[in-house]
mmCIF file of C-alpha atoms in Angstrom:
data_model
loop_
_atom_site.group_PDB
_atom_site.id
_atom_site.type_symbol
_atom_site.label_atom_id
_atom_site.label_comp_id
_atom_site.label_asym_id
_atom_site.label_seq_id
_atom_site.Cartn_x
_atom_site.Cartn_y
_atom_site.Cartn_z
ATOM 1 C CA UNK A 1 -8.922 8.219 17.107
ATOM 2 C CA UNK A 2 -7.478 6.282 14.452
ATOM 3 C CA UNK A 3 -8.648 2.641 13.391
ATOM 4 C CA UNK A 4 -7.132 0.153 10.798
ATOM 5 C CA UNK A 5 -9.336 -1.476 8.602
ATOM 6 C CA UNK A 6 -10.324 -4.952 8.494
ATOM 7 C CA UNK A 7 -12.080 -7.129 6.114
ATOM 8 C CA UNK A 8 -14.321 -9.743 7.993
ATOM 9 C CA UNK A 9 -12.505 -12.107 6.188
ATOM 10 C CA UNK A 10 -9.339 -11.337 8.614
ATOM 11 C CA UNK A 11 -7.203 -9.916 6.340
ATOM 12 C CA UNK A 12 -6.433 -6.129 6.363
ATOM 13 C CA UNK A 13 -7.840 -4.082 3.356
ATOM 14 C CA UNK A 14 -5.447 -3.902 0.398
ATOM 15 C CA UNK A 15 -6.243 -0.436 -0.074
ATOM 16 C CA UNK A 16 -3.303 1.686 -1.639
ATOM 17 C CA UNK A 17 -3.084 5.206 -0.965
ATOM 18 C CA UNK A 18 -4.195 7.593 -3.570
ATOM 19 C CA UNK A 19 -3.448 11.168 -4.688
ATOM 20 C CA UNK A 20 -5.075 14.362 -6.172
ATOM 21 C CA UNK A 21 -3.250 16.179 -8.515
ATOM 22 C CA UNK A 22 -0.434 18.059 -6.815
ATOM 23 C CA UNK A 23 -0.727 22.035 -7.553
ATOM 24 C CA UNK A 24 -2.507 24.685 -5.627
ATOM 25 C CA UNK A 25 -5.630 26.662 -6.753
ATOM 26 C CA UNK A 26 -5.242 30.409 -7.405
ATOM 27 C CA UNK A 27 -8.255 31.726 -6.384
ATOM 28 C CA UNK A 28 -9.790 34.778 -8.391
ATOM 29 C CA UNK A 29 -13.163 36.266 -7.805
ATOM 30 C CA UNK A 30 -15.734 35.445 -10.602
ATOM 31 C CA UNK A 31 -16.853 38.451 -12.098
ATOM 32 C CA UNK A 32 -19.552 39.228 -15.185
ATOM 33 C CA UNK A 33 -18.991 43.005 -15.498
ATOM 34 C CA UNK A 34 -19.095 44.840 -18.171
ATOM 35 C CA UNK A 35 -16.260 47.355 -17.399
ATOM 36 C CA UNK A 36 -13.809 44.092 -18.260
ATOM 37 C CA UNK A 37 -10.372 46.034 -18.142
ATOM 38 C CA UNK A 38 -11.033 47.881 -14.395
ATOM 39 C CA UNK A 39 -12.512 44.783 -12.973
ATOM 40 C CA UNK A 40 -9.511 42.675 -14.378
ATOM 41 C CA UNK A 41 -6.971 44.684 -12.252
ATOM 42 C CA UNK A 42 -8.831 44.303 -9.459
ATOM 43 C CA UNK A 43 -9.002 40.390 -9.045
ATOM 44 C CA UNK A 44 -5.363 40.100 -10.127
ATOM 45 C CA UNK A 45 -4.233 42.592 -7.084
ATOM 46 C CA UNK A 46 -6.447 40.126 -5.059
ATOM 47 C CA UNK A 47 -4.983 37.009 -6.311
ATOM 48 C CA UNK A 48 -4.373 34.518 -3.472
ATOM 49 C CA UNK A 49 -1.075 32.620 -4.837
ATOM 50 C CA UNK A 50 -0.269 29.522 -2.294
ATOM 51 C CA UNK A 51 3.218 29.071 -1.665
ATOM 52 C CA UNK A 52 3.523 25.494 -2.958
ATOM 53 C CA UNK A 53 3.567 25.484 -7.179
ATOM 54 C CA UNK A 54 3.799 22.256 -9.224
ATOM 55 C CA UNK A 55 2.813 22.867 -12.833
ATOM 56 C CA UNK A 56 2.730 19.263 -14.001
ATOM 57 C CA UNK A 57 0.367 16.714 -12.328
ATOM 58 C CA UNK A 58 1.518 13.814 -10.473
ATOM 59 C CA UNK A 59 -0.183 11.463 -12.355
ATOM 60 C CA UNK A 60 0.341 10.467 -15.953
ATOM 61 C CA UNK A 61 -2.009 11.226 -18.541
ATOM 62 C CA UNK A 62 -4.814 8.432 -19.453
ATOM 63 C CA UNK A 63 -5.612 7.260 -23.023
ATOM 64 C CA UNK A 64 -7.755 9.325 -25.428
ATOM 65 C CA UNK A 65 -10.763 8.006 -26.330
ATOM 66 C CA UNK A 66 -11.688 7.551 -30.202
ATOM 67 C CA UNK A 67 -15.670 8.879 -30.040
ATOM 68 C CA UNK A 68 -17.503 11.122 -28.181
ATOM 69 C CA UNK A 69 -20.313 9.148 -26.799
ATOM 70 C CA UNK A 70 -21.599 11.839 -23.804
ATOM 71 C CA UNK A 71 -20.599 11.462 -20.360
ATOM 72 C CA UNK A 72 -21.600 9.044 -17.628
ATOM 73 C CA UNK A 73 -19.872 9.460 -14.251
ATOM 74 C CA UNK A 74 -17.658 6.132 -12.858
ATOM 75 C CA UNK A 75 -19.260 4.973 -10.213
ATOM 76 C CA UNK A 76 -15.742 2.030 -9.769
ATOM 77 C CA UNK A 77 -13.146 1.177 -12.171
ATOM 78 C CA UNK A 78 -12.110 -2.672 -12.679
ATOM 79 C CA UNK A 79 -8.568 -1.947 -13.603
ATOM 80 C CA UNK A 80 -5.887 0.009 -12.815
ATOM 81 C CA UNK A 81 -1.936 1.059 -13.179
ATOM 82 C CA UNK A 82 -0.441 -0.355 -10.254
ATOM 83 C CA UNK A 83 1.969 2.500 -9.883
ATOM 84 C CA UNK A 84 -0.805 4.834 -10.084
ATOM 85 C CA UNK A 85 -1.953 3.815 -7.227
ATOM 86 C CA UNK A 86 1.089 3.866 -5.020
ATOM 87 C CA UNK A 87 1.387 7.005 -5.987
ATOM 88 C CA UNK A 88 1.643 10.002 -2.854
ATOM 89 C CA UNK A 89 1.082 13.021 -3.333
ATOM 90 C CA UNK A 90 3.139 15.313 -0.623
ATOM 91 C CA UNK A 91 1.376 18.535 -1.514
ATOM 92 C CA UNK A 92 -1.794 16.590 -0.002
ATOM 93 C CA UNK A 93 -0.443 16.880 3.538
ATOM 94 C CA UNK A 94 0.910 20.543 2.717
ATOM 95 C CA UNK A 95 -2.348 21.672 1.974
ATOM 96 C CA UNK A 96 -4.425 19.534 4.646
ATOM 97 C CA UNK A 97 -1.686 21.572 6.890
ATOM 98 C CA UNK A 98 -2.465 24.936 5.120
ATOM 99 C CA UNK A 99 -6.272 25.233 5.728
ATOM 100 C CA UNK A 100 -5.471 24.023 9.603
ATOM 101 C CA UNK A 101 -6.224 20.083 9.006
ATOM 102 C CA UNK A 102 -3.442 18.188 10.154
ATOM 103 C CA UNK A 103 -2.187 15.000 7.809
ATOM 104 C CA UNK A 104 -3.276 11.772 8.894
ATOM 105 C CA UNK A 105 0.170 11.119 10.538
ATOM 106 C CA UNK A 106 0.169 13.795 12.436
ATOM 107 C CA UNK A 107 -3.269 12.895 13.854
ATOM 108 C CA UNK A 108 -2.456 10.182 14.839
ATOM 109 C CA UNK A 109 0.340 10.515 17.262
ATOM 110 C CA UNK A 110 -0.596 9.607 20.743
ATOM 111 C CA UNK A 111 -3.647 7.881 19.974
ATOM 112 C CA UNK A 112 -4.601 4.125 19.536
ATOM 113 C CA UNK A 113 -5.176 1.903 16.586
ATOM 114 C CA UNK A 114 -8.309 0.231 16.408
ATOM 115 C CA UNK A 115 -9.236 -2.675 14.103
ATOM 116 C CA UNK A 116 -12.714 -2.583 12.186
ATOM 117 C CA UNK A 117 -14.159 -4.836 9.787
ATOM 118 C CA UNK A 118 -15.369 -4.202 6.521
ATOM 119 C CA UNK A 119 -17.670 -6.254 4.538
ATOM 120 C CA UNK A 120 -17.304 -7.387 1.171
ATOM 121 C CA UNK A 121 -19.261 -4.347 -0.282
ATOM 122 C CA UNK A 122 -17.471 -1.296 1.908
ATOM 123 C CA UNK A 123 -14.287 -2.564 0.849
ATOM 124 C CA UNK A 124 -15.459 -2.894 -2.765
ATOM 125 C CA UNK A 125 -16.754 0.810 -2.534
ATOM 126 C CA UNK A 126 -13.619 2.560 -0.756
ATOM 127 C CA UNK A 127 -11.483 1.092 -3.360
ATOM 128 C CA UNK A 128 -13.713 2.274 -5.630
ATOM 129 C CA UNK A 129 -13.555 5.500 -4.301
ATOM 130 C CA UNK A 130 -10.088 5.973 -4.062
ATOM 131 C CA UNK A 131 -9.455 5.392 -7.406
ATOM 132 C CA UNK A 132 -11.574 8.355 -8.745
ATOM 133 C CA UNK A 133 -8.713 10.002 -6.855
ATOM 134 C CA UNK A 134 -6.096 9.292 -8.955
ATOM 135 C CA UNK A 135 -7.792 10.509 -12.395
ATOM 136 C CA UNK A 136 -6.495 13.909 -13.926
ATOM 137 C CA UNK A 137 -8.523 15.472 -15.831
ATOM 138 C CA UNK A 138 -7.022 15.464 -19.486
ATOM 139 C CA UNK A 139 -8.327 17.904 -21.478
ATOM 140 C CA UNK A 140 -7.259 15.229 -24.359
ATOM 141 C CA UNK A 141 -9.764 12.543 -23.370
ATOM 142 C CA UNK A 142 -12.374 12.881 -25.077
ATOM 143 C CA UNK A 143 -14.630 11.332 -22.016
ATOM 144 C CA UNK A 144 -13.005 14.270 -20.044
ATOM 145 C CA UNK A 145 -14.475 16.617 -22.873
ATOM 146 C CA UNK A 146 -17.813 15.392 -22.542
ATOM 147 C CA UNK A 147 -18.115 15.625 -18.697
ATOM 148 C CA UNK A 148 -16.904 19.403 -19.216
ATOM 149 C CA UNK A 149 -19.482 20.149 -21.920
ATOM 150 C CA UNK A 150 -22.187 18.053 -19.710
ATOM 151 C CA UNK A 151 -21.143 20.659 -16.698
ATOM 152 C CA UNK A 152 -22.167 23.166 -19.141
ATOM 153 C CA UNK A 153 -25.427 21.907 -20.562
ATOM 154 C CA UNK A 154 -27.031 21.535 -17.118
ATOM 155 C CA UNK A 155 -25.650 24.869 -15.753
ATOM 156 C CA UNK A 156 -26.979 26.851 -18.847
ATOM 157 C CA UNK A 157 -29.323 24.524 -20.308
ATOM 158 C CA UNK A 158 -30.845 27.126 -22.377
ATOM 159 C CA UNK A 159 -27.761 28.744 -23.453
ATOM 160 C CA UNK A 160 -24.935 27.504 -26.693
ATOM 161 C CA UNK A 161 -21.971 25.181 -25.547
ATOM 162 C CA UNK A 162 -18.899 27.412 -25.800
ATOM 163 C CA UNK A 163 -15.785 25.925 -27.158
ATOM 164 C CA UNK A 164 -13.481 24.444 -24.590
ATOM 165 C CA UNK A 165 -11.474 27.351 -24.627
ATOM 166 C CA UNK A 166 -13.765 30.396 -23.853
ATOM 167 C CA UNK A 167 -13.828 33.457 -21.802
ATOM 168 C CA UNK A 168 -17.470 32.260 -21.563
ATOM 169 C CA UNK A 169 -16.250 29.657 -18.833
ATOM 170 C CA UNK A 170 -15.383 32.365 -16.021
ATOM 171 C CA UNK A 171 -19.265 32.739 -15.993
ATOM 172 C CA UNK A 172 -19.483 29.277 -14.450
ATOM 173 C CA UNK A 173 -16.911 30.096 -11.581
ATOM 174 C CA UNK A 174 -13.520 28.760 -13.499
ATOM 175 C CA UNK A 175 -10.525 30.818 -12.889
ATOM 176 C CA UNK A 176 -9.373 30.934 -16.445
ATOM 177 C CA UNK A 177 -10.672 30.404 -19.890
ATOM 178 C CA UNK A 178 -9.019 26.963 -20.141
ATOM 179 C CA UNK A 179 -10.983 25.146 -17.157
ATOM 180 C CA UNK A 180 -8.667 22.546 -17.634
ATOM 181 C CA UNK A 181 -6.022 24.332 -15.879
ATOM 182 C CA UNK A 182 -8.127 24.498 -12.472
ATOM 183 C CA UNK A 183 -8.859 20.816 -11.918
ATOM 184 C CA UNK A 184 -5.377 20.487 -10.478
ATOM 185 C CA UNK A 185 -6.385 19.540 -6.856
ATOM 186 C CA UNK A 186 -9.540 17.402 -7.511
ATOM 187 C CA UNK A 187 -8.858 15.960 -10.896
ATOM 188 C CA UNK A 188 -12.268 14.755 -12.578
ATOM 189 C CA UNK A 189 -13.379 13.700 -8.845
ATOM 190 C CA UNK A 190 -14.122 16.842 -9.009
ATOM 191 C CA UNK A 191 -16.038 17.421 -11.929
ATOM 192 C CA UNK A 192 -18.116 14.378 -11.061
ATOM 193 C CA UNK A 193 -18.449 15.653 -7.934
ATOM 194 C CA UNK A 194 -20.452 18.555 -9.667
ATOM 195 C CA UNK A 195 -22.333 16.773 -12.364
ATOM 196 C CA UNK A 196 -24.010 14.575 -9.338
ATOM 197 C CA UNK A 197 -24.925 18.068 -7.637
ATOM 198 C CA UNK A 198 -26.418 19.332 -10.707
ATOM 199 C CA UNK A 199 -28.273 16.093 -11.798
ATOM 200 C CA UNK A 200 -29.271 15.152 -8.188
ATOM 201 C CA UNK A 201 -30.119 18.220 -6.409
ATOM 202 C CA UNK A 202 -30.671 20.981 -9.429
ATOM 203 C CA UNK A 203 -32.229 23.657 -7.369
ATOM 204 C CA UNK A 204 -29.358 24.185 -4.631
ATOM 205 C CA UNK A 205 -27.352 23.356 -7.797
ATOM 206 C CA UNK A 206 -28.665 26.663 -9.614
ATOM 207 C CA UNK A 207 -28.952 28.935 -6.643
ATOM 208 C CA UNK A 208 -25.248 28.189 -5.402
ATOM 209 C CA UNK A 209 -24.290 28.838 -9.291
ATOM 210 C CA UNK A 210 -25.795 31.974 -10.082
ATOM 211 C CA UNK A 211 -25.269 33.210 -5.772
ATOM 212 C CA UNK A 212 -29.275 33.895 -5.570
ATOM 213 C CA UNK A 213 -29.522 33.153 -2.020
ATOM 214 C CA UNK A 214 -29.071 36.003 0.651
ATOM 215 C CA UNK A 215 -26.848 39.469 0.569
ATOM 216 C CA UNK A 216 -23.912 38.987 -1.840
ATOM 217 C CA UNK A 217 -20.167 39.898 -1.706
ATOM 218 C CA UNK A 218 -19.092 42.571 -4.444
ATOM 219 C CA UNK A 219 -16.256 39.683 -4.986
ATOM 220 C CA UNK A 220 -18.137 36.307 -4.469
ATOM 221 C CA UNK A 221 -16.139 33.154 -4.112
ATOM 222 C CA UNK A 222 -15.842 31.663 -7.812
ATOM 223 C CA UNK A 223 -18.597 28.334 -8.403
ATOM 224 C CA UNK A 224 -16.545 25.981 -10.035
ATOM 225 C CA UNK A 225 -12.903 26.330 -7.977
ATOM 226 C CA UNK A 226 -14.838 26.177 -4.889
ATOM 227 C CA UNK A 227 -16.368 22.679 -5.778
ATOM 228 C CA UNK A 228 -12.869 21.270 -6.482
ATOM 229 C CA UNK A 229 -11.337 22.667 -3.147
ATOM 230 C CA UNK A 230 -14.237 21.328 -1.836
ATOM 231 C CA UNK A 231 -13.727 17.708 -3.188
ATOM 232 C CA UNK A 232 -10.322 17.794 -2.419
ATOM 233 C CA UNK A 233 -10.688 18.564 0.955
ATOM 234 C CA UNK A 234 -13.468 16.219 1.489
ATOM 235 C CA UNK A 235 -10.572 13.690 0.848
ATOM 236 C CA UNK A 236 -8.509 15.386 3.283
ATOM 237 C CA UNK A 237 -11.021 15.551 6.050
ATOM 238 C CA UNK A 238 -12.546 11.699 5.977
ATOM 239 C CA UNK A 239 -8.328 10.746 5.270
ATOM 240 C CA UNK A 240 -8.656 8.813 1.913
ATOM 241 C CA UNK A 241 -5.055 9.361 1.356
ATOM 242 C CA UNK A 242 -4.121 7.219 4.482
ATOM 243 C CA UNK A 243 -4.143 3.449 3.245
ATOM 244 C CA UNK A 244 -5.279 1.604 5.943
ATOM 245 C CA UNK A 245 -6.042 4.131 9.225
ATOM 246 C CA UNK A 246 -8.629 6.438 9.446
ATOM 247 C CA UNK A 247 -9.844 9.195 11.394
ATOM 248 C CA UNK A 248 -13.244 8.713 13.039
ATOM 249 C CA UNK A 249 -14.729 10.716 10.411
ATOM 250 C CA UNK A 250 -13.208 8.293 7.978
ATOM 251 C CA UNK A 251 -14.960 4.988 9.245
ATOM 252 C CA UNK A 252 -18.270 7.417 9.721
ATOM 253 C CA UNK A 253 -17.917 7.836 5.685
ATOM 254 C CA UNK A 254 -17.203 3.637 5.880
ATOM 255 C CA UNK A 255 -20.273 2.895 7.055
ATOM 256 C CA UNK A 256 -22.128 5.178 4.899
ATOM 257 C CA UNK A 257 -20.703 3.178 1.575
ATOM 258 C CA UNK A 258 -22.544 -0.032 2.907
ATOM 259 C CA UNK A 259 -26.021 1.565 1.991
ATOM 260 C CA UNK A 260 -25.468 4.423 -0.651
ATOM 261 C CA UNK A 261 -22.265 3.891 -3.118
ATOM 262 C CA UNK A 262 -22.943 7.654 -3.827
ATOM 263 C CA UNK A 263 -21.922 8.813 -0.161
ATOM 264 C CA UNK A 264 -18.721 10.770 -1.222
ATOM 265 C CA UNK A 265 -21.167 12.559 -3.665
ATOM 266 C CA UNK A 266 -24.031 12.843 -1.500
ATOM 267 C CA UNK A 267 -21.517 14.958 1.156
ATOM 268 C CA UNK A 268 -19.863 17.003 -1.554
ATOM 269 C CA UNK A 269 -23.365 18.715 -2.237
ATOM 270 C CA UNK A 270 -23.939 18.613 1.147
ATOM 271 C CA UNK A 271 -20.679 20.596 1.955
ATOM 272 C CA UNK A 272 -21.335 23.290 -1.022
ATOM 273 C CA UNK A 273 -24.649 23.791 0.519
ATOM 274 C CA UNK A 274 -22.781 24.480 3.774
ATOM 275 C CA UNK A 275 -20.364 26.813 2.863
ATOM 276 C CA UNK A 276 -22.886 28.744 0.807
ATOM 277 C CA UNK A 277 -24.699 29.100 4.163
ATOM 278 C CA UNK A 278 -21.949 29.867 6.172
ATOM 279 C CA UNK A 279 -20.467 32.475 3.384
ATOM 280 C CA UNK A 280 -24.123 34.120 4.135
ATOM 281 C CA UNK A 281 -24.051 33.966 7.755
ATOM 282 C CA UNK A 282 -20.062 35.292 8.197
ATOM 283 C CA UNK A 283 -21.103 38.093 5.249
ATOM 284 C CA UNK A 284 -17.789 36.834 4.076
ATOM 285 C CA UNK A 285 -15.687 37.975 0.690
ATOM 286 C CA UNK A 286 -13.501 36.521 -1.905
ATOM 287 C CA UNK A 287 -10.536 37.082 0.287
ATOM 288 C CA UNK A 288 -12.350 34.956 3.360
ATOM 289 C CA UNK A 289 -13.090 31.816 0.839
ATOM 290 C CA UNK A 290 -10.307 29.685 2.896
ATOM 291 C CA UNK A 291 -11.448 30.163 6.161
ATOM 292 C CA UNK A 292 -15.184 29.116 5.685
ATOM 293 C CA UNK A 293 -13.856 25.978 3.883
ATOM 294 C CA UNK A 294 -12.103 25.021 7.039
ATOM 295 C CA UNK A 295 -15.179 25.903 9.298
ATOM 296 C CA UNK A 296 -17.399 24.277 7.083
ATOM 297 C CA UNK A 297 -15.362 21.050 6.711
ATOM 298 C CA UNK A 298 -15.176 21.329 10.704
ATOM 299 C CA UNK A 299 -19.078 21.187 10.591
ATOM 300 C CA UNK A 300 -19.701 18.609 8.281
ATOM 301 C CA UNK A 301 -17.147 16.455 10.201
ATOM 302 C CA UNK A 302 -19.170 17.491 13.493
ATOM 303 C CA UNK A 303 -22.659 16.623 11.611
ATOM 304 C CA UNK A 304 -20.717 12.987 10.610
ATOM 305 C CA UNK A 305 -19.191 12.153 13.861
ATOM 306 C CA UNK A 306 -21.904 13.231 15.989
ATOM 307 C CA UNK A 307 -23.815 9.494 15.894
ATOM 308 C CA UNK A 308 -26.797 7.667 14.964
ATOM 309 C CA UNK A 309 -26.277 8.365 11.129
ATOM 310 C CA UNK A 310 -26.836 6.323 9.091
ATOM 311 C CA UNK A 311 -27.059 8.302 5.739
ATOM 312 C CA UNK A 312 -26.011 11.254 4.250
ATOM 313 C CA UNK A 313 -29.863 11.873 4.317
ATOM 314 C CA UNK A 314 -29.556 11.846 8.643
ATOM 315 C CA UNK A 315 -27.539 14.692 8.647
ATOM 316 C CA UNK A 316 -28.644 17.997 10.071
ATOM 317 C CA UNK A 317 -27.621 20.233 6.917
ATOM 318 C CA UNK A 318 -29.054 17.441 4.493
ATOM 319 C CA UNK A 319 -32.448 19.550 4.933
ATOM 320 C CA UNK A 320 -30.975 22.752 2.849
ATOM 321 C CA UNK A 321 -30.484 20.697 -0.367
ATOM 322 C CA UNK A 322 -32.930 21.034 -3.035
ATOM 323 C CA UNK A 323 -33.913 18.763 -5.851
#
C-alpha cells in the first residue's frame, strides 16, 4: 500500500525526489592471492557487466574544499541546488526492476493512497535524508578524500594509508584501484553508510571485512561494492526516490526518523549483517551476490513491516550486530 505524506500542519511534504548516481556496479570477486596474473583471468571471465552503462554521473560535481580537516559524516545539509534536487535518475527504476523490486510506480497500481502526517522533526529528517542522495562522491573534494582515507584508518588501523590510487584498495573489497570509480550507485551515502558501521558496530564491522565468520566461498562477494549496492538498494526498497508516496516499508523507516536521525544508518549495518548471514546459510559464491541482496532486502523489509517496531534496535536481526 502506498500513502502520501502529510505534515500535521496540512500541507503535503515538499520533498523532491532524489537520485543516486546513474551507472551500474561491475562486480569482481576480491581476491589477495599471491599468484596475481592466474587469479586476474579468472575474475575478469567472471565479470558480471549489467546491461545499462552511463559513465558520467547524473549529478554535477560539488566544490573542492581548500584544507583537509578529517572527515565527519552529514548528518542534514541546510542548502542545496534546486536542480539537484529535481533531479531523476531513470537507471534507479532499471535497477530496482533488475534485482526483482518493482519502481514505486509500478507498485502502486491498483492500490490506494493514504494520507499520513509527519511532524516537524520526520519531515526535517527525510529531507535530510534524501539529500545525502544526491552527493557524488568527487574524488576532487577534499572532504570526499578524507572520508576515503577515514574508511581506511578504521579498516586497517594498524596498517599505512595507501595513496588514493593503490592496488592496496582491492584488499578492502573495491573493484579497482581507483575506489572512486565504484561509488557510482551510492555516491558518498555510501561511504557514510560504512564509516557509521565501522565506528558504531566495529566488531561485525571487522568480521564482515576480513569474511571470518563461517565456511567461505573461493570467490567471496567483494566488502566495499557490496555496502554501496547495499545503500543503494536500501533507497530502493523503503522508495526514497518517490517524492511524496511510499511503500509501507517507507512510512515504517518514517517513523523510525522521529526517535533515531541515524535510522537509514542503523539498517544499512543491519542489512550487511544480513546478507553476510544469508551468504553463509545459501553457501553462496561471487556469482550468487545478486540474488541474496534481493532475499535479504526481502527480509529486512519483512523484519520492518512486520509491527510493533519502534527502532532499528526492535528488529529481529538487530541481535547479530556487534559493537
Amino acid at each position: 500500500m502506498f500513502v502520501c505524506l502529510r505534515s500535521r500542519y496540512g500541507q503535503r511534504s515538499r520533498l523532491s525526489s532524489t537520485s543516486m548516481a546513474s551507472k551500474a556496479i561491475r562486480r569482481r570477486p576480491c581476491v589477495a592471492d599471491t599468484d596475481k596474473g592466474s587469479e586476474e583471468k579468472r575474475m575478469e571471465a567472471a565479470t558480471v557487466t549489467d546491461s545499462v552503462s552511463v559513465t558520467e554521473p547524473l549529478l554535477g560535481n560539488s566544490t573542492q574544499g581548500n584544507k583537509s580537516k578529517g572527515y565527519e559524516p552529514r548528518t542534514r545539509l541546510d542548502f542545496w541546488d534546486e536542480k539537484t534536487l529535481n533531479a531523476i535518475s531513470e537507471f534507479g527504476s532499471w535497477l530496482a526492476r533488475f534485482f526483482g523490486c518493482s519502481s514505486s510506480a509500478e507498485r502502486s497500481q491498483n492500490r490506494h493512497t493514504v494520507i499520513v502526517d509527519l511532524s516537524p522533526l520526520q519531515e526535517e529528517r527525510l529531507h535530510s535524508v534524501r539529500q545525502r542522495l544526491n552527493v557524488p562522491f568527487d574524488c576532487s573534494v577534499i572532504k570526499h578524500q578524507d572520508a576515503l582515507k577515514e574508511l581506511w584508518r578504521l579498516a586497517y588501523p594498524n596498517r599505512q594509508l595507501p595513496p588514493l590510487k593503490s592496488e592496496l584498495w582491492k584488499e578492502m573489497g573495491w573493484q579497482n584501484s581507483d575506489p572512486a570509480s565504484d561509488f557510482r550507485a551510492g555516491g558518498v551515502m555510501s561511504l557514510e553508510n560504512l564509516i557509521y558501521f565501522a565506528r558504531n558496530y566495529p566488531g561485525s564491522f571487522q568480521r564482515l571485512l576480513h569474511k571470518a565468520d563461517g565456511e567461505r566461498a573461493e570467490w567471496e562477494y567483494p566488502f566495499a561494492v557490496a555496502g554501496v549496492n547495499i545503500s543503494y538498494m536500501l533507497v530502493q526498497m523503503l522508495d526514497l526516490l518517490s517524492g511524496n508516496r511510499m511503500s509501507k516499508a517507507g512510512v515504517c523507516f518514517v517513523e523510525l526518523l522521529e526517535d533515531d536521525e541515524m535510522a537509514f544508518d542503523n539498517l544499512f549495518c543491519v542489512a550487511f549483517q544480513m546478507l553476510d548471514a544469508q551468504w553463509l546459510a545459501r553457501k553462496a559464491s561471487y556469482m550468487e551476490f545478486n540474488e541474496v541482496l534481493k532475499s535479504t532486502l526481502v527480509q529486512l523489509e519483512r523484519e520492518l513491516t512486520a509491527g510493533g517496531v519502534s527502532s532499528v534496535h526492535n528488529l529481529p536481526s538487530f541481535r547479530m550486530l556487534e559493537s
